[in-house]
Structures are given as C-alpha cells and as structure tokens.
Amino acid sequence: KPRILLMGLRRSGKSSIQKVVFHKMSPNETLFLESTNKICREDVSNSSFVNFQIWDFPGQIDFFDPTFDYEMIFRGTGALIFVIDSQDDYMEALARLHLTVTRAYKVNPDINFEIFIHKVDGLSDDHKIETQRDIHQRANDDLADAGLEKIHLSFYLTSIYDHSIFEAFSKVVQKLIPQLPTLENLLNIFISNSGIEKAFLFDVVSKIYIATDSTPVDMQTYELCCDMIDVVIDISCIYGLKDDGTGTPYDKESMAIIKLNNTTVLYLKEVTKFLALVCFVREESFERKGLIDYNFHCFRKAIQEVFEVRMKVVRSRKHQSHLQKNKRPTPNGTPR
C-alpha cells in the first residue's frame, strides 16, 4: 500500500486533520486531543482506489536519533504531508521542512511533497495569500540554495473548520491512484453525453473525491457535494436501517435528488459500496433523466471493469511475491 506521512512541528494540527478527515470527528472535539508522542499508523482501505496507510509522526521526532530508521520509512512512502501552523512563527517549521524534504528525497526521489499551510481560518483573505506566498518563496529558496531546485513542493491553504482540508487531501490521494487518467476520461465522456455541468467520484466514508472531470473545481460546488453526502448518509442511518438496526445505510439502492433554488439539480448515485457519483445538472437537462441513468449504467460498468483489472494486478503481485519468498534458500542453503 502507498504510505502517506503526516509530519510537522508539535501542535501544528496533524492529528486533528487525521481525526476530522478519516474518523468524522467534529472540529471542536479536536481541541481536546493530546499531543502525539509516538508514530501512529492507520490503514485506510475504503475501496480498491482509496487504499493506503497514514503514519502520524510526533512533532519532536529527531532524524539524527540512531533509533529512527528514516531510510526504511521514506523508502515506502508515496506522499509526505508537512503541516505548518500559519498562525505561529513558521521559521522553525521551514527549517524542519527543509531537513525532512532533503532527507526523504535522497532516499526516495519519487515522493510527492505536499505542504499544508494550516489553521488559515483565523487569517483574513489578504493575510492568507501573503502567508502562502512567503512560505512558498522561503521553502523554494532554501531548496535552490542547496542545489535541489528539481524538488517540487505543492502548497495548500487548509483548515479543519471548512472543506479545504478535504479538498487538499483529495489532491494528495489522487496522485497515488495510477488509474486517475482513466477515471477522469470516463467522467468526461459521461458528462459530455449526459448534459451534466460537473461530476465528482467520491469516497463516501472520507468525502475525498478520487476523480472529477476536466472542468475546474469550484470550492462552493465541492462543499455542496460534501453536504449532500452527509445528508444522504445521516437520513439513511435514521430511516434506512431495519427495525433491529441491521443493514447498511449505503447500498446499491442509494440515490438522492436535491433541487436548488438556482435551477440546478444535485444528483447522487451509488457506484460501488464505497463510491458515489455526485453530479451538478441544469433543470432542463435533468428532464432527460432516462438518458442520464442509461449513461450512468455504462459508466458504473466501466468503473467495475477498472476495479477488476486492478484486483487482478494485486493478486498477480501477491502471487509473484509468494513465489519469490518460497524460492529463497533456507539457512542450510537448500531451496524451500
């Protein structure tokens, strides 16, 4: 599984991010989280696409400590998220960022380096832009001074009190999905043939969107989609379960239509037990719902085929790994 590392100074908000995105914790509850004092690992296996490990590192970790095997950790890493507290003096954080990135890059040049400029909910819009510009400039200047201009850093303004943290995590996870171009192409074909304005393929549990079509993402549109998923799941949990409490709040029958007051329709359909397609459609286009549903049926079938190919590849790799393990000689030199 690809590994995502959450790093940064103490109290920068790493554990809060993980709890809000992957455990549905209320942002206000994170105020009572204790500081992380050891590396916390968690498997995120919601679907065949969203399938990775998150390692939450304590802020005081020392790369020069001989007990810290940074080579082993960085070697299996797909993305390194470094969290910087935008409301604090970030000079120490930038120094730690530079040390972390240079160490990680030497071990694994393929790591995606993602910088979350966090807690921006307490800043004005002008201050946000100025802070991002300053951190971007200083971080890249430090790399240039070390002769490492080829390292690419991606920057995001984030807060757990709005949807910015979910969108930033979506962008990070998408880089770890090799099937992303295929998914985007399928969405482009689907919306162009159905008269749809915008479509997202969501992981229902985390509200991370693993793919969208090639039109630009509008933050307000994304927030409406997230809110729709919350409404559907909450109502299903209350009214969709059986009398004895069994069943699942999200299944192949899950579907929702919400008509907004600006002649736009929000349309949600279940793709797999982990994924939902959420679309923005004009009212006049939604009158051809039969065409949209037919095209959705074709889209869902194509997604299932992509899943099957991925599962075959995974099974093949496991089989190869098993064969190689059995070929290794035993301690006395004879084959297993």
Coordinates of C-alpha atoms in Angstrom, one line a residue:
K1 CA 0.0 0.0 0.0
P2 CA 1.2 3.5 -0.6
R3 CA 2.2 5.3 2.6
I4 CA 1.2 8.9 3.5
L5 CA 3.3 10.5 6.2
L6 CA 1.9 13.4 8.3
M7 CA 4.8 15.4 9.6
G8 CA 5.3 18.9 11.2
L9 CA 6.1 20.6 14.5
R10 CA 4.2 19.9 17.7
R11 CA 0.6 21.3 17.9
S12 CA 0.6 22.1 14.2
G13 CA -2.7 20.1 13.8
K14 CA -1.6 16.8 12.3
S15 CA -3.7 14.5 14.5
S16 CA -6.7 16.8 14.2
I17 CA -6.5 16.6 10.4
Q18 CA -6.4 12.8 10.5
K19 CA -9.4 12.6 13.0
V20 CA -11.6 15.0 11.1
V21 CA -10.9 13.5 7.6
F22 CA -10.9 9.8 8.4
H23 CA -12.8 9.5 11.7
K24 CA -15.6 12.1 11.2
M25 CA -14.6 13.8 14.4
S26 CA -16.1 17.2 14.9
P27 CA -13.5 20.0 14.6
N28 CA -14.4 21.4 18.0
E29 CA -13.7 18.0 19.6
T30 CA -10.1 18.1 18.3
L31 CA -9.3 20.8 20.9
F32 CA -9.2 18.1 23.5
L33 CA -6.7 15.8 21.6
E34 CA -3.5 15.1 23.5
S35 CA -0.1 15.6 21.8
T36 CA 1.1 12.6 19.7
N37 CA 4.1 11.0 21.5
K38 CA 4.7 8.0 19.2
I39 CA 4.2 7.2 15.5
C40 CA 0.6 6.2 14.9
R41 CA -0.2 4.0 11.9
E42 CA -3.6 3.6 10.3
D43 CA -4.8 1.6 7.3
V44 CA -7.3 3.4 5.1
S45 CA -8.9 0.7 2.9
N46 CA -12.3 2.1 1.9
S47 CA -12.1 0.8 -1.7
S48 CA -9.8 -0.5 -4.4
F49 CA -8.8 3.1 -5.2
V50 CA -8.6 4.7 -1.8
N51 CA -6.2 2.2 -0.2
F52 CA -3.2 3.4 1.7
Q53 CA -1.5 3.8 5.1
I54 CA -1.3 7.0 7.1
W55 CA 1.6 7.5 9.5
D56 CA 1.1 10.3 12.0
F57 CA 4.5 11.4 13.4
P58 CA 5.1 13.2 16.7
G59 CA 6.4 16.8 16.2
Q60 CA 9.5 16.2 18.3
I61 CA 10.9 13.4 16.2
D62 CA 14.7 13.6 15.7
F63 CA 16.0 12.4 12.3
F64 CA 19.5 12.2 13.7
D65 CA 18.5 9.8 16.5
P66 CA 20.0 6.4 15.7
T67 CA 16.8 4.6 16.7
F68 CA 14.9 6.4 13.9
D69 CA 15.3 4.4 10.7
Y70 CA 14.3 7.2 8.3
E71 CA 15.6 5.2 5.2
M72 CA 13.1 2.4 5.9
I73 CA 10.2 4.8 6.4
F74 CA 10.9 7.1 3.4
R75 CA 11.6 4.2 1.0
G76 CA 7.9 3.0 1.0
T77 CA 6.3 6.5 1.0
G78 CA 4.0 7.8 -1.7
A79 CA 3.3 11.2 -0.2
L80 CA 4.8 13.3 2.6
I81 CA 2.4 15.9 4.0
F82 CA 4.2 18.6 6.1
V83 CA 1.8 20.7 8.2
I84 CA 2.8 24.3 9.0
D85 CA 0.8 26.3 11.6
S86 CA 0.0 29.6 9.7
Q87 CA -0.9 31.3 13.0
D88 CA 2.5 30.7 14.5
D89 CA 6.1 31.9 13.7
Y90 CA 6.9 29.4 10.9
M91 CA 10.7 29.9 10.7
E92 CA 11.4 26.8 12.7
A93 CA 8.8 24.8 10.7
L94 CA 10.5 25.8 7.5
A95 CA 13.9 24.7 8.8
R96 CA 12.4 21.3 9.8
L97 CA 10.6 21.1 6.4
H98 CA 13.9 21.6 4.6
L99 CA 15.6 18.9 6.6
T100 CA 12.8 16.5 6.2
V101 CA 12.4 17.0 2.4
T102 CA 16.2 16.7 1.7
R103 CA 16.5 13.6 3.8
A104 CA 13.4 12.0 2.2
Y105 CA 14.4 12.9 -1.4
K106 CA 17.8 11.3 -1.1
V107 CA 16.2 8.0 0.0
N108 CA 13.2 8.2 -2.4
P109 CA 13.1 10.8 -5.2
D110 CA 9.5 9.7 -6.2
I111 CA 7.9 11.0 -3.0
N112 CA 5.2 13.7 -3.6
F113 CA 5.9 16.6 -1.2
E114 CA 2.7 18.3 0.0
I115 CA 2.7 21.4 2.3
F116 CA -0.4 22.1 4.2
I117 CA -0.4 25.8 5.4
H118 CA -2.9 25.0 8.2
K119 CA -5.2 26.9 10.6
V120 CA -5.9 29.6 8.0
D121 CA -9.5 30.0 9.3
G122 CA -8.0 32.6 11.7
L123 CA -6.5 34.7 8.9
S124 CA -8.0 37.4 6.7
D125 CA -8.1 36.6 2.9
D126 CA -5.2 39.0 2.2
H127 CA -3.2 37.6 5.1
K128 CA -3.8 34.0 3.8
I129 CA -2.4 34.9 0.3
E130 CA 0.6 36.8 1.8
T131 CA 1.4 33.9 4.1
Q132 CA 1.2 31.3 1.3
R133 CA 3.4 33.5 -0.9
D134 CA 6.0 34.0 1.8
I135 CA 6.2 30.2 2.8
H136 CA 6.3 29.2 -0.9
Q137 CA 9.1 31.7 -1.6
R138 CA 11.2 30.8 1.5
A139 CA 10.8 27.0 1.1
N140 CA 11.8 27.0 -2.6
D141 CA 14.7 29.4 -1.9
D142 CA 16.1 27.0 0.7
L143 CA 15.9 24.1 -1.8
A144 CA 17.6 26.3 -4.5
D145 CA 20.4 27.2 -2.1
A146 CA 21.0 23.5 -1.5
G147 CA 21.1 22.8 -5.3
L148 CA 17.8 20.9 -5.2
E149 CA 15.6 23.1 -7.5
K150 CA 14.2 19.9 -9.1
I151 CA 12.2 19.0 -6.0
H152 CA 8.6 20.1 -6.5
L153 CA 6.6 21.2 -3.5
S154 CA 2.8 21.6 -3.6
F155 CA 1.1 24.1 -1.3
Y156 CA -2.4 24.1 0.1
L157 CA -4.3 26.5 2.4
T158 CA -6.2 24.3 4.9
S159 CA -8.5 24.4 7.9
I160 CA -10.5 21.7 9.7
Y161 CA -13.4 24.1 10.1
D162 CA -14.3 24.1 6.4
H163 CA -13.9 21.8 3.4
S164 CA -10.5 23.0 2.4
I165 CA -8.8 20.1 4.3
F166 CA -10.9 17.5 2.4
E167 CA -10.1 19.1 -1.0
A168 CA -6.4 19.2 -0.1
F169 CA -6.4 15.5 0.9
S170 CA -8.3 14.7 -2.3
K171 CA -5.5 16.2 -4.4
V172 CA -2.9 14.3 -2.4
V173 CA -4.7 10.9 -2.7
Q174 CA -5.3 11.4 -6.5
K175 CA -1.6 11.5 -7.1
L176 CA -1.4 8.0 -5.6
I177 CA -4.1 6.5 -7.9
P178 CA -2.5 5.1 -11.1
Q179 CA -6.0 4.8 -12.7
L180 CA -6.7 8.5 -12.3
P181 CA -6.4 9.4 -16.1
T182 CA -8.8 6.5 -16.9
L183 CA -11.3 7.7 -14.3
E184 CA -11.1 11.3 -15.5
N185 CA -11.6 10.2 -19.1
L186 CA -14.7 8.1 -18.1
L187 CA -16.2 11.2 -16.3
N188 CA -15.5 13.4 -19.3
I189 CA -17.3 11.0 -21.6
F190 CA -20.2 10.6 -19.1
I191 CA -20.9 14.4 -18.6
S192 CA -20.5 15.3 -22.3
N193 CA -23.1 12.7 -23.3
S194 CA -25.5 13.5 -20.5
G195 CA -25.6 17.3 -20.4
I196 CA -24.1 17.4 -16.9
E197 CA -22.2 20.5 -15.7
K198 CA -19.9 18.9 -13.2
A199 CA -19.3 15.4 -11.8
F200 CA -17.3 14.0 -8.8
L201 CA -16.4 10.5 -7.9
F202 CA -16.5 10.5 -4.1
D203 CA -15.2 8.1 -1.5
V204 CA -18.3 8.2 0.7
V205 CA -16.5 7.4 4.1
S206 CA -13.9 10.2 4.0
K207 CA -15.6 12.6 1.5
I208 CA -12.4 12.6 -0.5
Y209 CA -13.1 12.9 -4.2
I210 CA -10.8 10.5 -6.1
A211 CA -11.6 11.9 -9.5
T212 CA -13.5 14.6 -11.3
D213 CA -13.9 15.7 -14.9
S214 CA -11.5 18.1 -16.6
T215 CA -13.6 21.3 -15.9
P216 CA -12.2 23.5 -13.0
V217 CA -13.3 22.6 -9.4
D218 CA -15.2 25.4 -7.7
M219 CA -14.9 25.3 -3.9
Q220 CA -18.6 26.1 -3.4
T221 CA -19.6 23.2 -5.7
Y222 CA -17.4 20.8 -3.8
E223 CA -18.8 21.9 -0.5
L224 CA -22.4 21.3 -1.7
C225 CA -21.4 17.8 -2.8
C226 CA -19.9 17.0 0.6
D227 CA -23.0 18.3 2.4
M228 CA -25.2 16.2 0.2
I229 CA -23.3 13.0 1.1
D230 CA -23.7 13.9 4.8
V231 CA -27.4 14.4 4.4
V232 CA -27.9 11.1 2.5
I233 CA -25.9 9.1 5.0
D234 CA -27.4 10.7 8.1
I235 CA -31.0 10.2 6.8
S236 CA -30.2 6.6 5.7
C237 CA -28.8 5.9 9.2
I238 CA -32.0 7.1 10.8
Y239 CA -34.6 5.8 8.4
G240 CA -32.9 3.3 6.1
L241 CA -31.9 0.6 8.6
K242 CA -34.2 -2.3 9.5
D243 CA -36.2 -2.3 12.8
D244 CA -33.5 -4.4 14.5
G245 CA -30.8 -1.9 13.4
T246 CA -29.2 -4.3 10.8
G247 CA -28.5 -3.4 7.2
T248 CA -26.3 -0.7 5.7
P249 CA -27.1 3.0 5.3
Y250 CA -25.4 3.0 1.9
D251 CA -26.0 0.3 -0.7
K252 CA -26.8 -0.2 -4.4
E253 CA -30.3 1.3 -4.0
S254 CA -28.8 4.6 -2.6
M255 CA -29.8 7.6 -4.7
A256 CA -30.8 11.2 -4.0
I257 CA -32.0 14.2 -5.9
I258 CA -31.8 17.7 -4.4
K259 CA -33.2 20.7 -6.3
L260 CA -31.5 24.0 -5.5
N261 CA -33.2 27.4 -5.9
N262 CA -30.9 28.4 -8.8
T263 CA -32.4 26.0 -11.3
T264 CA -29.6 23.4 -10.5
V265 CA -30.1 19.8 -9.5
L266 CA -27.8 17.8 -7.3
Y267 CA -27.9 14.1 -8.3
L268 CA -26.2 11.3 -6.3
K269 CA -26.0 7.7 -7.3
E270 CA -24.2 4.7 -5.8
V271 CA -21.3 3.4 -8.0
T272 CA -19.8 0.8 -5.6
K273 CA -20.4 0.2 -1.8
F274 CA -17.6 2.8 -1.2
L275 CA -18.0 5.2 -4.1
A276 CA -20.7 7.7 -5.1
L277 CA -21.1 9.8 -8.2
V278 CA -22.4 13.3 -7.4
C279 CA -23.4 15.5 -10.4
F280 CA -24.5 19.1 -11.0
V281 CA -27.2 19.2 -13.6
R282 CA -29.3 22.1 -15.0
E283 CA -33.0 21.5 -14.5
E284 CA -33.7 21.5 -18.3
S285 CA -31.0 18.8 -18.8
F286 CA -32.4 16.7 -15.8
E287 CA -35.7 16.4 -17.7
R288 CA -33.8 13.8 -19.8
K289 CA -33.2 11.7 -16.6
G290 CA -33.6 8.4 -18.6
L291 CA -30.6 9.3 -20.8
I292 CA -28.5 10.3 -17.7
D293 CA -29.4 7.0 -16.0
Y294 CA -28.5 4.9 -19.1
N295 CA -25.2 6.7 -19.4
F296 CA -24.6 6.2 -15.6
H297 CA -25.2 2.5 -16.1
C298 CA -22.5 2.4 -18.7
F299 CA -20.2 4.5 -16.5
R300 CA -20.7 2.2 -13.5
K301 CA -20.0 -0.9 -15.6
A302 CA -16.7 0.7 -16.9
I303 CA -15.7 1.5 -13.3
Q304 CA -16.3 -2.1 -12.2
E305 CA -14.0 -3.2 -15.1
V306 CA -11.3 -0.9 -13.9
F307 CA -11.7 -2.4 -10.4
E308 CA -11.4 -5.9 -11.8
V309 CA -8.2 -5.1 -13.7
R310 CA -6.7 -3.6 -10.5
M311 CA -7.7 -6.6 -8.4
K312 CA -6.1 -9.0 -11.0
V313 CA -2.9 -6.9 -10.8
V314 CA -2.9 -7.0 -7.0
R315 CA -3.5 -10.8 -6.9
S316 CA -0.7 -11.3 -9.5
R317 CA 1.7 -9.3 -7.4
K318 CA 0.8 -11.2 -4.3
H319 CA 1.3 -14.5 -6.2
Q320 CA 4.7 -13.4 -7.5
S321 CA 5.8 -12.2 -4.1
H322 CA 4.7 -15.6 -2.6
L323 CA 6.7 -17.5 -5.2
Q324 CA 9.8 -15.4 -4.7
K325 CA 9.5 -15.9 -0.9
N326 CA 9.3 -19.7 -1.4
K327 CA 12.4 -19.7 -3.7
R328 CA 14.6 -18.2 -1.1
P329 CA 17.1 -20.8 0.3
T330 CA 16.8 -22.0 3.8
P331 CA 19.7 -21.3 6.3
N332 CA 21.4 -24.6 5.3
G333 CA 21.4 -23.5 1.6
T334 CA 18.8 -25.8 0.2
P335 CA 15.7 -24.4 -1.6
R336 CA 12.4 -24.2 0.3

